[in-house]
Coordinates of C-alpha atoms in Angstrom, one line a residue:
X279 CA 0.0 0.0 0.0
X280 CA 1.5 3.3 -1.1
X281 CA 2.0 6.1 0.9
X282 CA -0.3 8.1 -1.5
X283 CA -3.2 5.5 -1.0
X284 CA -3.1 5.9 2.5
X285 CA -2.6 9.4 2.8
X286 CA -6.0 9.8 0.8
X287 CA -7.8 7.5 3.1
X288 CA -7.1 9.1 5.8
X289 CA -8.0 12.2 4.1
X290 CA -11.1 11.3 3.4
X291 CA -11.8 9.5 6.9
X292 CA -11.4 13.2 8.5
X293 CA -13.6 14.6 5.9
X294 CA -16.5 12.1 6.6
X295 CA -15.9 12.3 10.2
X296 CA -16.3 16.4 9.3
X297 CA -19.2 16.0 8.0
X298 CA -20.7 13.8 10.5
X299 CA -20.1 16.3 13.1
X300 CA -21.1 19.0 11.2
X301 CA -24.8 17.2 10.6
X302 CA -24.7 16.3 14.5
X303 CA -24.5 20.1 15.2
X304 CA -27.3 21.2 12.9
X305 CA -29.1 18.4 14.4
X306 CA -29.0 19.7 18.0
X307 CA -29.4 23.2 17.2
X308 CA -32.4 22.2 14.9
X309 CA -34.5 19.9 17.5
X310 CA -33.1 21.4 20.7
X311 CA -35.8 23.4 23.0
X312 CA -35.3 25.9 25.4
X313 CA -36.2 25.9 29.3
X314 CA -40.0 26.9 28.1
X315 CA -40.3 23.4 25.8
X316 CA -40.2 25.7 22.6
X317 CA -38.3 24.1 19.5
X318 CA -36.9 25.8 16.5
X319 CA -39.1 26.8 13.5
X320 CA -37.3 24.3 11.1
X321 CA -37.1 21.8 13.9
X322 CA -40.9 21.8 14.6
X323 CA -41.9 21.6 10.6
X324 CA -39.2 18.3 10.2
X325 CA -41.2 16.7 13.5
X326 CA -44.9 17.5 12.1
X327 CA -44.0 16.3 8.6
X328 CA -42.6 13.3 10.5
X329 CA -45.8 12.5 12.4
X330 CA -48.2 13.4 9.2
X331 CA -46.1 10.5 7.4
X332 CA -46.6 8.5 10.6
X333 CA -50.2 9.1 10.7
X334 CA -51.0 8.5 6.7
X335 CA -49.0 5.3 6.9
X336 CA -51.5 4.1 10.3
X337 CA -54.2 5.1 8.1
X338 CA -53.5 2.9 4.9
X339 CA -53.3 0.1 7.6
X340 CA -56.5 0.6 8.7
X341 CA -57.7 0.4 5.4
X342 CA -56.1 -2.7 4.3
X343 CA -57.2 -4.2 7.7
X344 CA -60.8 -3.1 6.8
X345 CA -60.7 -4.5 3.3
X346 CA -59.9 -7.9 4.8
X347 CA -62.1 -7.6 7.1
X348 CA -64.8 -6.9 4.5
X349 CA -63.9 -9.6 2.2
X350 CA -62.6 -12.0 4.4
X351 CA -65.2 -12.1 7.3
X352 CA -68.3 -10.2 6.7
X353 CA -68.8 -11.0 3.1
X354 CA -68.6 -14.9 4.8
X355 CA -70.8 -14.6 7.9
X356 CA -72.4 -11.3 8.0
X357 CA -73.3 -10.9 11.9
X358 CA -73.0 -7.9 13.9
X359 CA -69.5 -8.5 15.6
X360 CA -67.8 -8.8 12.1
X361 CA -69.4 -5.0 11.5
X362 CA -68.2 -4.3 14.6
X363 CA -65.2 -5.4 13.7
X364 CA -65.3 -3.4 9.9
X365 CA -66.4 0.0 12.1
X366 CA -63.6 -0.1 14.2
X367 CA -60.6 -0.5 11.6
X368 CA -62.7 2.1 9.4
X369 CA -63.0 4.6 12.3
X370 CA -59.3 5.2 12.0
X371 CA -59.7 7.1 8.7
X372 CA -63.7 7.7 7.5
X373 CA -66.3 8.0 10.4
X374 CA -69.0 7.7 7.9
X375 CA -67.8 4.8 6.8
X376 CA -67.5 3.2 10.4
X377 CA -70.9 4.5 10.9
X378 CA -72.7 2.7 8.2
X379 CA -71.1 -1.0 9.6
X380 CA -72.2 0.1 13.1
X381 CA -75.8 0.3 11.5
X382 CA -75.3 -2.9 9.8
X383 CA -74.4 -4.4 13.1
X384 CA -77.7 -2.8 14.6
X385 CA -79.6 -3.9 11.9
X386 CA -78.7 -7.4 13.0
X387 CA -78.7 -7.1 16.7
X388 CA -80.7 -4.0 17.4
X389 CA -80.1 -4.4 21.0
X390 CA -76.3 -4.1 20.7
X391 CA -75.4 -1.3 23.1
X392 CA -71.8 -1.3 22.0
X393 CA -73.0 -1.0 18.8
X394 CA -74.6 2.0 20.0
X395 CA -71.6 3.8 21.6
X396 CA -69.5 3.6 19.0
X397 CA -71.8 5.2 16.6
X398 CA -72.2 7.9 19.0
X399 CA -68.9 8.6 19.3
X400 CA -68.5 8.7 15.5
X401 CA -71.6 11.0 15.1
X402 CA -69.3 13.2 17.6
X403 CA -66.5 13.0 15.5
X404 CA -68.6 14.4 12.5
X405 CA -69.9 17.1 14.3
X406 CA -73.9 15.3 14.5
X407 CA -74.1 15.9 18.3
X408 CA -78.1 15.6 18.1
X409 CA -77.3 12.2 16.6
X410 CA -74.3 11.4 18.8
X411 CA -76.4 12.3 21.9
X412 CA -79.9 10.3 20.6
X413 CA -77.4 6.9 20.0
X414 CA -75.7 7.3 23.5
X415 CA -78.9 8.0 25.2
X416 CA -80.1 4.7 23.6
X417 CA -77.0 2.8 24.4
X418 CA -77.5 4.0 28.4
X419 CA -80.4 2.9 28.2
X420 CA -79.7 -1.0 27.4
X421 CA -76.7 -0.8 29.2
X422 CA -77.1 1.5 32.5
X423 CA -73.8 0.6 34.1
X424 CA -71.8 1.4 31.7
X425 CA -69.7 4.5 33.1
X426 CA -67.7 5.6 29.9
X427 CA -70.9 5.5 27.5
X428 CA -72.2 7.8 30.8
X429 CA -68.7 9.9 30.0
X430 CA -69.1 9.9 26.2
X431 CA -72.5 11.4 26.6
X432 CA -71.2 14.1 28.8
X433 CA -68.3 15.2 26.6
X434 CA -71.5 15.3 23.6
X435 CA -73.2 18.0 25.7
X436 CA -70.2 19.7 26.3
X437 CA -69.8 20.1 23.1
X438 CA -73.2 21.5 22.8
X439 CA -73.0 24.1 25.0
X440 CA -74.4 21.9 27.6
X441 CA -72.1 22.8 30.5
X442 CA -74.3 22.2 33.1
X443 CA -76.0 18.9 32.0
X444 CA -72.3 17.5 30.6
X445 CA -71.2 18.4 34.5
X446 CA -74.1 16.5 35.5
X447 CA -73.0 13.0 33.3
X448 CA -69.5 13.0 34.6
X449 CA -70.4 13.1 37.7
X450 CA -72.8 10.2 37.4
X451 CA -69.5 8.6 36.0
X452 CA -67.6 9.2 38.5
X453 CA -70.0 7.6 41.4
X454 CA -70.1 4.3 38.9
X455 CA -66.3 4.4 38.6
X456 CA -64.4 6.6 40.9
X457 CA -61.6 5.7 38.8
X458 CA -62.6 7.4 35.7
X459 CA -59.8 9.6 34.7
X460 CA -61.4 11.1 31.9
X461 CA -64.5 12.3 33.5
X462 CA -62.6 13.9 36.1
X463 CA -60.6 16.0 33.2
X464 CA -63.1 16.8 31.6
X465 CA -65.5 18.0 34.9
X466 CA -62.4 20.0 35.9
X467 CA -62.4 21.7 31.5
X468 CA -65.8 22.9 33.0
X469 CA -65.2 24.5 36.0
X470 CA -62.0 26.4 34.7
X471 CA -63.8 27.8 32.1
X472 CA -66.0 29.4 34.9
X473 CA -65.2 32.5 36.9
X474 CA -64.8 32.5 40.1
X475 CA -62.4 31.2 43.0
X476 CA -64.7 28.7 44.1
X477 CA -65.3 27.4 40.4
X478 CA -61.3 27.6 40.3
X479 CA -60.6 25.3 43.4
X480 CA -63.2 22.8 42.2
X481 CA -61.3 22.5 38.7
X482 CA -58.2 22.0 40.6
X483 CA -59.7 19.5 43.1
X484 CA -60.8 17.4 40.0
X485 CA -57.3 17.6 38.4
X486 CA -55.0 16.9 41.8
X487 CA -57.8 13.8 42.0
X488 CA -57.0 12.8 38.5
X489 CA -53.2 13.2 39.0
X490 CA -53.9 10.8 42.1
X491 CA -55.3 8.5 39.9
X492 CA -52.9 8.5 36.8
X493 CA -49.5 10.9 38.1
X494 CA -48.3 10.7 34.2
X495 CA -51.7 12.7 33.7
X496 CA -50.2 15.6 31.5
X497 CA -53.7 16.8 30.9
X498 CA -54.0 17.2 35.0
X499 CA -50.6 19.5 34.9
X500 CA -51.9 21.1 32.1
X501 CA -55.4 22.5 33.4
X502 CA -53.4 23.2 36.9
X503 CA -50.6 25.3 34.9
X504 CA -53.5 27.2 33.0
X505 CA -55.2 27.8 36.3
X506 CA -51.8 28.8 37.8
X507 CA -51.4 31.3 34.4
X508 CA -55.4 32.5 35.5
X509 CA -54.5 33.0 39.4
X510 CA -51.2 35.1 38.4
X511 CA -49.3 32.4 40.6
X512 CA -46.1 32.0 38.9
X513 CA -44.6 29.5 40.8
X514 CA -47.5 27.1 40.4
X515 CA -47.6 27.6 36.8
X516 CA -44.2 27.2 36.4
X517 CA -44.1 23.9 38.4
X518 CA -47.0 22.3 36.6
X519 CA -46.0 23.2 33.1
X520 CA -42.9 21.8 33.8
X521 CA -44.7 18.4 34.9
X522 CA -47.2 19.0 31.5
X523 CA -44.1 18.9 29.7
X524 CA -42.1 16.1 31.2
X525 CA -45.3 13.7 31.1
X526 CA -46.7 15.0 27.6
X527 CA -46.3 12.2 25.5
X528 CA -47.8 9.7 27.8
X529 CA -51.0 11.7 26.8
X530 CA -51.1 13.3 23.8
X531 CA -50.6 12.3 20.2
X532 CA -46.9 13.5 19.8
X533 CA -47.6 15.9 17.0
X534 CA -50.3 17.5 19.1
X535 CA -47.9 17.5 22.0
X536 CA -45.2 19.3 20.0
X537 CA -47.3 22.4 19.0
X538 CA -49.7 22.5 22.2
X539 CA -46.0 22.5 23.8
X540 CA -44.4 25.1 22.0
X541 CA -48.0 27.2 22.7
X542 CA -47.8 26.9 26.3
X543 CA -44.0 28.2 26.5
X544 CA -45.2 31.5 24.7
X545 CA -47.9 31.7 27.5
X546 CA -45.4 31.4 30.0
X547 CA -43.7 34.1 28.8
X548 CA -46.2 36.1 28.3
X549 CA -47.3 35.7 31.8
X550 CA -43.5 36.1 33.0
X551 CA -43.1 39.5 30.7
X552 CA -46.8 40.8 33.1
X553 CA -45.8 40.6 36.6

């Protein structure tokens, strides 16, 4: 091997290792985040178009799972678990299509209270609360124990403008299943949106109960740093945004999580920048 040869490889082993670096730099001054959880602009357009290919790739698997499901199953024995069955993998990318196999499935067992829930929920997703709240009704109705259809109809009324009766429903969910993280998340949504100190301790009652419950709850230390943000208590904000930030991705969907994140570190500021 010539001295030449060699010479050149090494050469070229520092210019690689140059580059390598160099990308490793831009890498961590791309994605890095400050102390409020805020990431650069480039860096937060590489993560969403990330999760966007993430989430159209889970979608094409729900339709493939669907279109064996349809072919495979229902087209063989058409009974109302194999619609079921089509709903759910076609909830994950149409809603009217989910609903139409969760009417084929109620068609064939009209006292299917599952059946019933899930088209709720679906009618919820499209915006049909009247519908959504006539099919959870109904599916209360045949199945009265059933806490989370108890939730789901809440979170419909809530939606409607409702506060009061949605209040009402999660706390009937709560006395079936004090363990019902949800309801108490979404009782506490209600009361922070009120004015008042009493309203205020209520909301953070519910989400210290629900932090109890679940302590990876970044929902909880999110409605308790917005509360600290409404109170003008900057140490309580800070500590529970901190928390919200730490636990967020247990929670959320992580391209939510990045943007809801970068959102709440401009509040902070904003709120720091005031006093």
């Amino acid at each position: 091997m010539s001295w030449k040869f060699l010479s050149w490889r090494v050469e070229g082993y520092w210019f690689f290792g140059c580059v390598l670096i160099a990308l490793a730099v831009a890498a961590v001054m791309v994605f890095r985040q400050d102390k409020y959880g805020r990431m650069s602009l480039p860096g937060m357009r590489i993560t969403l178009a990330y999760y966007r290919t993430r989430r159209r790739t889970r979608e094409l698997r729900y339709r493939i799972e669907a279109f064996c499901l349809q072919h495979l199953r229902v087209g063989r024995n058409g009974d109302s678990g194999s619609y079921l069955m089509l709903g759910n993998s076609q909830a994950g990318y149409s809603a009217r299509q989910a609903i139409t196999s969760y009417s084929r499935a109620l068609s064939l067992d009209p006292m299917n209270s599952h059946a019933y829930h899930l088209r709720g929920d679906q009618w919820r997703a499209l915006g049909e609360l009247e519908k959504s709240e006539a099919d959870l009704r109904r599916a209360s109705e045949l199945d009265p124990d059933s806490a989370k259809t108890i939730r789901c109809l809440g979170q419909t009324l809530d939606l409607q403008g409702r506060r009061d009766a949605a209040r009402e429903q999660f706390t009937r969910a709560m006395e079936m299943n004090p363990n019902l993280v949800d309801a108490y998340l979404r009782r506490a949504d209600i009361f922070a949106c009120s004015y008042g100190e009493d309203s205020w301790q209520a909301a953070a009652a519910d989400y210290l109960k629900a932090v109890e419950l679940d302590h990876r709850c970044a929902r909880a230390y999110r409605g308790l740093f917005l509360l600290g943000i409404k109170g003008r208590n900057r140490d309580m904000a800070d500590k529970y945004f901190k928390l919200a930030r730490k636990y967020g991705q247990t929670f959320y969907d992580d391209e939510i999580w990045r943007y809801e994140n970068a959102q709440w570190g401009y509040t902070v500021v904003m709120c720091n920048d005031s006093h």
